[in-house]
Short mmCIF file of C-alpha atoms and ligand atoms in Angstrom, two decimals:
data_model
loop_
_atom_site.label_atom_id
_atom_site.label_comp_id
_atom_site.label_asym_id
_atom_site.label_seq_id
_atom_site.Cartn_x
_atom_site.Cartn_y
_atom_site.Cartn_z
CA MET A 13 -9.93 -15.48 17.73
CA ALA A 14 -11.67 -15.15 14.53
CA LYS A 15 -11.35 -16.37 11.03
CA ARG A 16 -8.63 -13.74 9.89
CA LEU A 17 -9.33 -11.50 6.50
CA ARG A 18 -6.91 -13.40 3.53
CA LEU A 19 -4.32 -11.04 1.76
CA GLY A 20 -2.97 -10.98 -1.51
CA VAL A 21 0.05 -9.08 -1.60
CA LEU A 22 1.02 -7.33 -5.14
CA ALA A 23 4.69 -6.38 -5.68
CA SER A 24 7.21 -5.67 -7.81
CA GLY A 25 10.45 -4.51 -5.64
CA GLY A 26 12.31 -5.13 -2.42
CA GLY A 27 9.21 -5.48 -0.40
CA THR A 28 9.61 -3.77 3.02
CA ASN A 29 6.38 -2.87 3.19
CA LEU A 30 5.78 -6.76 2.51
CA GLN A 31 7.64 -7.54 5.34
CA ALA A 32 6.04 -4.87 7.49
CA ILE A 33 2.90 -6.46 6.74
CA ILE A 34 4.49 -10.04 7.29
CA ASP A 35 5.36 -9.21 11.14
CA ARG A 36 2.16 -7.79 12.09
CA CYS A 37 0.77 -10.54 10.61
CA GLN A 38 2.70 -13.10 12.77
CA GLU A 39 1.12 -11.58 16.01
CA SER A 40 -1.14 -14.14 17.67
CA ASN A 41 -3.97 -11.25 17.53
CA PHE A 42 -3.61 -9.67 14.36
CA PRO A 43 -6.88 -9.92 11.97
CA ALA A 44 -5.56 -10.80 8.76
CA GLU A 45 -3.02 -13.39 7.46
CA ILE A 46 -1.39 -13.44 3.96
CA ALA A 47 -2.55 -15.71 1.60
CA VAL A 48 -0.20 -15.17 -0.87
CA VAL A 49 2.43 -12.57 -2.31
CA ILE A 50 2.40 -12.33 -6.01
CA ALA A 51 5.46 -10.08 -8.15
CA ASN A 52 5.26 -9.65 -11.69
CA ASN A 53 9.25 -10.04 -11.61
CA PRO A 54 11.49 -12.67 -10.78
CA GLY A 55 13.65 -10.85 -8.92
CA ALA A 56 11.36 -8.83 -6.80
CA GLY A 57 12.84 -9.14 -3.33
CA ALA A 58 9.41 -9.52 -2.25
CA LEU A 59 9.16 -12.98 -3.09
CA GLU A 60 12.16 -14.39 -1.24
CA ARG A 61 10.51 -12.58 1.88
CA ALA A 62 7.45 -14.24 1.35
CA ARG A 63 9.49 -17.62 1.15
CA GLN A 64 11.48 -16.76 4.04
CA ALA A 65 8.20 -16.63 6.01
CA GLY A 66 6.82 -19.58 4.56
CA ILE A 67 4.28 -17.75 2.73
CA PRO A 68 2.72 -19.18 -1.04
CA ALA A 69 4.95 -16.93 -3.56
CA ARG A 70 4.15 -16.80 -7.51
CA CYS A 71 5.86 -14.72 -10.20
CA ILE A 72 3.20 -13.87 -13.01
CA ASN A 73 5.89 -12.14 -15.17
CA HIS A 74 3.37 -8.84 -16.74
CA ARG A 75 6.12 -10.09 -19.95
CA ASP A 76 4.38 -12.65 -20.56
CA PHE A 77 1.09 -11.46 -21.61
CA ALA A 78 -0.04 -9.65 -24.80
CA GLY A 79 -1.44 -6.86 -22.59
CA ARG A 80 -2.76 -5.39 -19.38
CA GLU A 81 -5.86 -7.08 -19.37
CA GLU A 82 -4.48 -10.21 -20.11
CA PHE A 83 -1.71 -9.98 -17.48
CA ASP A 84 -5.13 -9.26 -15.18
CA THR A 85 -7.05 -11.97 -15.41
CA ALA A 86 -3.77 -14.48 -14.56
CA LEU A 87 -3.67 -12.44 -11.14
CA VAL A 88 -7.86 -12.54 -10.95
CA ALA A 89 -7.57 -16.20 -11.16
CA ALA A 90 -4.62 -16.40 -8.59
CA LEU A 91 -5.85 -14.16 -6.49
CA GLN A 92 -9.51 -16.16 -6.44
CA GLU A 93 -7.45 -19.72 -6.08
CA ALA A 94 -5.96 -18.47 -3.42
CA GLY A 95 -9.13 -17.42 -1.32
CA VAL A 96 -7.54 -13.70 -1.20
CA GLU A 97 -10.08 -11.02 0.49
CA LEU A 98 -8.18 -7.94 0.19
CA VAL A 99 -5.52 -7.42 -2.68
CA VAL A 100 -2.78 -5.04 -1.17
CA LEU A 101 -0.40 -3.67 -3.46
CA ALA A 102 2.91 -2.81 -2.17
CA GLY A 103 5.07 -1.35 -4.44
CA PHE A 104 3.15 -3.07 -7.31
CA MET A 105 4.62 -0.90 -10.33
CA ARG A 106 2.11 -1.57 -12.65
CA ILE A 107 -1.55 0.07 -14.04
CA ILE A 108 -3.93 -2.03 -13.51
CA THR A 109 -7.14 -2.36 -15.27
CA SER A 110 -11.22 -2.73 -15.07
CA VAL A 111 -10.42 -6.47 -15.09
CA LEU A 112 -9.21 -6.72 -11.42
CA LEU A 113 -11.33 -3.92 -10.04
CA GLU A 114 -14.08 -5.22 -10.96
CA ALA A 115 -12.93 -8.71 -9.56
CA PHE A 116 -12.49 -6.84 -6.09
CA PRO A 117 -14.47 -4.01 -5.76
CA LEU A 118 -13.59 -1.59 -3.18
CA LYS A 119 -11.24 -4.76 -1.96
CA ILE A 120 -7.55 -3.50 -3.42
CA ILE A 121 -5.70 -0.95 -1.46
CA ASN A 122 -2.41 0.64 -2.37
CA ILE A 123 0.42 2.69 -0.61
CA HIS A 124 1.64 6.12 -2.12
CA PRO A 125 5.09 7.89 -0.94
CA ALA A 126 3.24 11.32 -0.62
CA LEU A 127 0.49 13.47 0.94
CA LEU A 128 -2.27 12.61 -1.98
CA PRO A 129 -3.52 14.38 -3.50
CA ALA A 130 -0.27 15.81 -4.03
CA PHE A 131 2.40 14.28 -6.35
CA PRO A 132 0.84 11.32 -7.92
CA GLY A 133 2.42 8.93 -9.69
CA LEU A 134 6.23 8.56 -10.15
CA HIS A 135 9.61 9.68 -8.69
CA VAL A 136 7.17 11.85 -6.04
CA GLN A 137 9.75 12.22 -3.38
CA GLN A 138 12.19 14.82 -5.76
CA GLN A 139 9.11 16.34 -7.31
CA ALA A 140 8.16 17.09 -3.57
CA ILE A 141 11.65 18.17 -2.94
CA ASP A 142 11.66 20.70 -6.55
CA TYR A 143 8.07 21.86 -5.59
CA GLY A 144 9.85 23.36 -2.50
CA ALA A 145 7.39 21.53 -0.09
CA ARG A 146 7.22 21.70 3.97
CA PHE A 147 5.88 18.63 4.26
CA SER A 148 5.44 14.66 2.63
CA GLY A 149 4.41 12.01 4.13
CA CYS A 150 2.94 8.42 3.06
CA THR A 151 -1.12 7.72 2.19
CA VAL A 152 -3.06 4.17 2.00
CA HIS A 153 -5.99 4.77 -0.03
CA PHE A 154 -8.81 2.36 -1.88
CA VAL A 155 -7.92 2.13 -5.42
CA ASP A 156 -10.15 3.18 -8.00
CA GLY A 157 -9.45 3.73 -11.95
CA GLY A 158 -6.82 6.76 -11.78
CA VAL A 159 -3.60 6.79 -11.05
CA ASP A 160 -3.39 7.14 -6.93
CA THR A 161 -6.82 9.15 -7.05
CA GLY A 162 -9.03 6.68 -4.62
CA PRO A 163 -10.45 7.42 -1.40
CA ILE A 164 -8.59 8.21 1.73
CA ILE A 165 -8.29 5.50 4.49
CA ILE A 166 -5.33 7.01 6.85
CA GLN A 167 -2.15 9.08 5.99
CA ALA A 168 1.00 9.94 7.83
CA VAL A 169 3.37 13.53 7.30
CA VAL A 170 6.97 13.88 7.49
CA PRO A 171 9.13 17.48 7.11
CA ILE A 172 10.84 17.74 3.91
CA LEU A 173 14.45 19.25 5.67
CA PRO A 174 17.30 21.32 3.99
CA GLY A 175 19.99 19.31 2.45
CA ASP A 176 16.99 15.97 1.94
CA THR A 177 17.80 14.32 -1.53
CA ALA A 178 15.44 11.59 -2.97
CA ASP A 179 16.44 8.81 -1.19
CA ILE A 180 16.89 10.59 2.22
CA LEU A 181 13.39 11.37 2.32
CA ALA A 182 12.23 8.24 0.71
CA GLY A 183 13.91 6.57 3.80
CA ARG A 184 12.19 9.17 5.88
CA ILE A 185 8.37 8.48 4.61
CA LEU A 186 9.44 4.39 4.22
CA ILE A 187 9.33 4.58 8.19
CA GLN A 188 6.35 5.72 8.21
CA GLU A 189 4.49 3.51 5.23
CA HIS A 190 5.81 0.57 7.65
CA GLN A 191 3.30 1.79 10.39
CA ILE A 192 0.35 2.90 8.47
CA TYR A 193 -0.13 -0.01 5.97
CA PRO A 194 -0.55 -3.13 8.79
CA ARG A 195 -2.81 -0.40 10.79
CA ALA A 196 -5.19 0.12 7.23
CA ILE A 197 -4.91 -3.19 6.90
CA GLN A 198 -5.91 -3.53 10.44
CA LEU A 199 -8.70 -1.22 10.55
CA LEU A 200 -10.49 -3.00 7.07
CA ALA A 201 -10.13 -7.00 8.85
CA GLU A 202 -11.74 -5.50 11.90
CA GLY A 203 -14.53 -4.19 9.57
CA ARG A 204 -14.07 -0.92 10.90
CA VAL A 205 -13.77 0.83 7.62
CA ARG A 206 -16.90 2.45 5.81
CA VAL A 207 -16.72 4.58 2.22
CA ALA A 208 -19.27 6.80 1.34
CA GLY A 209 -17.97 8.62 -1.90
CA ARG A 210 -14.46 10.23 -1.42
CA THR A 211 -14.83 10.04 2.38
CA VAL A 212 -13.78 6.93 4.69
CA THR A 213 -14.85 6.15 8.02
CA ILE A 214 -14.01 4.45 11.04
CA GLU A 215 -16.63 2.65 13.32
CA PRO A 216 -16.18 3.13 16.25
CA PRO A 217 -13.84 6.07 15.60
CA ALA A 218 -10.42 5.93 15.57
CA VAL A 219 -8.74 8.71 18.13
CA PRO A 220 -8.20 11.47 15.88
CA THR A 221 -4.64 13.00 15.41
CA ALA A 222 -4.97 16.71 17.25
CA THR A 223 -1.82 17.83 16.83
CA SER A 224 -1.08 20.39 13.90
CA LEU A 225 2.66 20.75 12.19
CA ILE A 226 4.35 23.64 11.61
CA ASN A 227 8.29 23.51 9.95
CA PRO A 228 9.85 25.27 9.60
CA ALA A 229 9.09 25.26 13.76
CA LEU A 230 8.72 28.84 15.07
CA LEU A 231 11.85 29.04 16.80
CA GLY A 232 15.54 29.31 16.38
C1 LIG B 498 6.88 2.45 -1.24
O1 LIG B 498 7.50 3.81 -1.25
C2 LIG B 498 5.71 2.49 -1.81
O2 LIG B 498 5.05 3.83 -1.24
C3 LIG B 498 5.86 3.01 -3.28
O3 LIG B 498 7.06 1.86 -3.53
C4 LIG B 498 7.91 1.50 -2.66
C5 LIG B 498 7.72 0.18 -2.25
O4 LIG B 498 8.59 0.01 -1.37
N1 LIG B 498 4.62 2.55 -4.02
P1 LIG B 498 8.66 -1.74 -0.86
O5 LIG B 498 8.87 -2.77 -2.26
O6 LIG B 498 7.59 -1.50 0.05
O7 LIG B 498 10.00 -2.02 0.04
#
């Protein structure tokens, strides 16, 4: 098969999104491979998941650097050394600077556990519940200079149900994250993603979702 897109995955935590990507990359016809996993904290489960899968894993601890730019300079060096073509933020809990953005223009993607532009930032499952929203979900988007503001590639919707806690909702959202993040990577690796301003187009077009959702349902 054709050359695979080389991914650099940046993570801070448990790494379930990383695992979903590892699993898809193990399929013989998946058009991407993970070149390196980098965590900013030594205890990140993501590092262990990478090692288990035989993927190069590095800890670059942000606490060892004078500031964000210096940390990002080290990230860029490690990503370039690994020949990374697409940077995948998977639960990476650091704000990135122009150092990283300029080294990988329109080549950095992120997954966020809310239906952007609603609820950017942190603790967003609790925010969605507290707001009384009937739906939340997750969003894969290009990373730009803002917090969770870049052009949207793919989203999944989940209902918010009576009795939901932030953890229950996070778990429901995470199941969808594991579906849409590998899918976004696949579309990018296939060279099917075009960006014009805020609008992302898939060429040739993917099948659009024709179903609308109502919550609570019109029954009962
Ligand atoms: C995910 O909910 C992701 O959307 C958010 O942080 C969480 C990371 O989970 N940014 P994991 O480390 O991939 O399990």
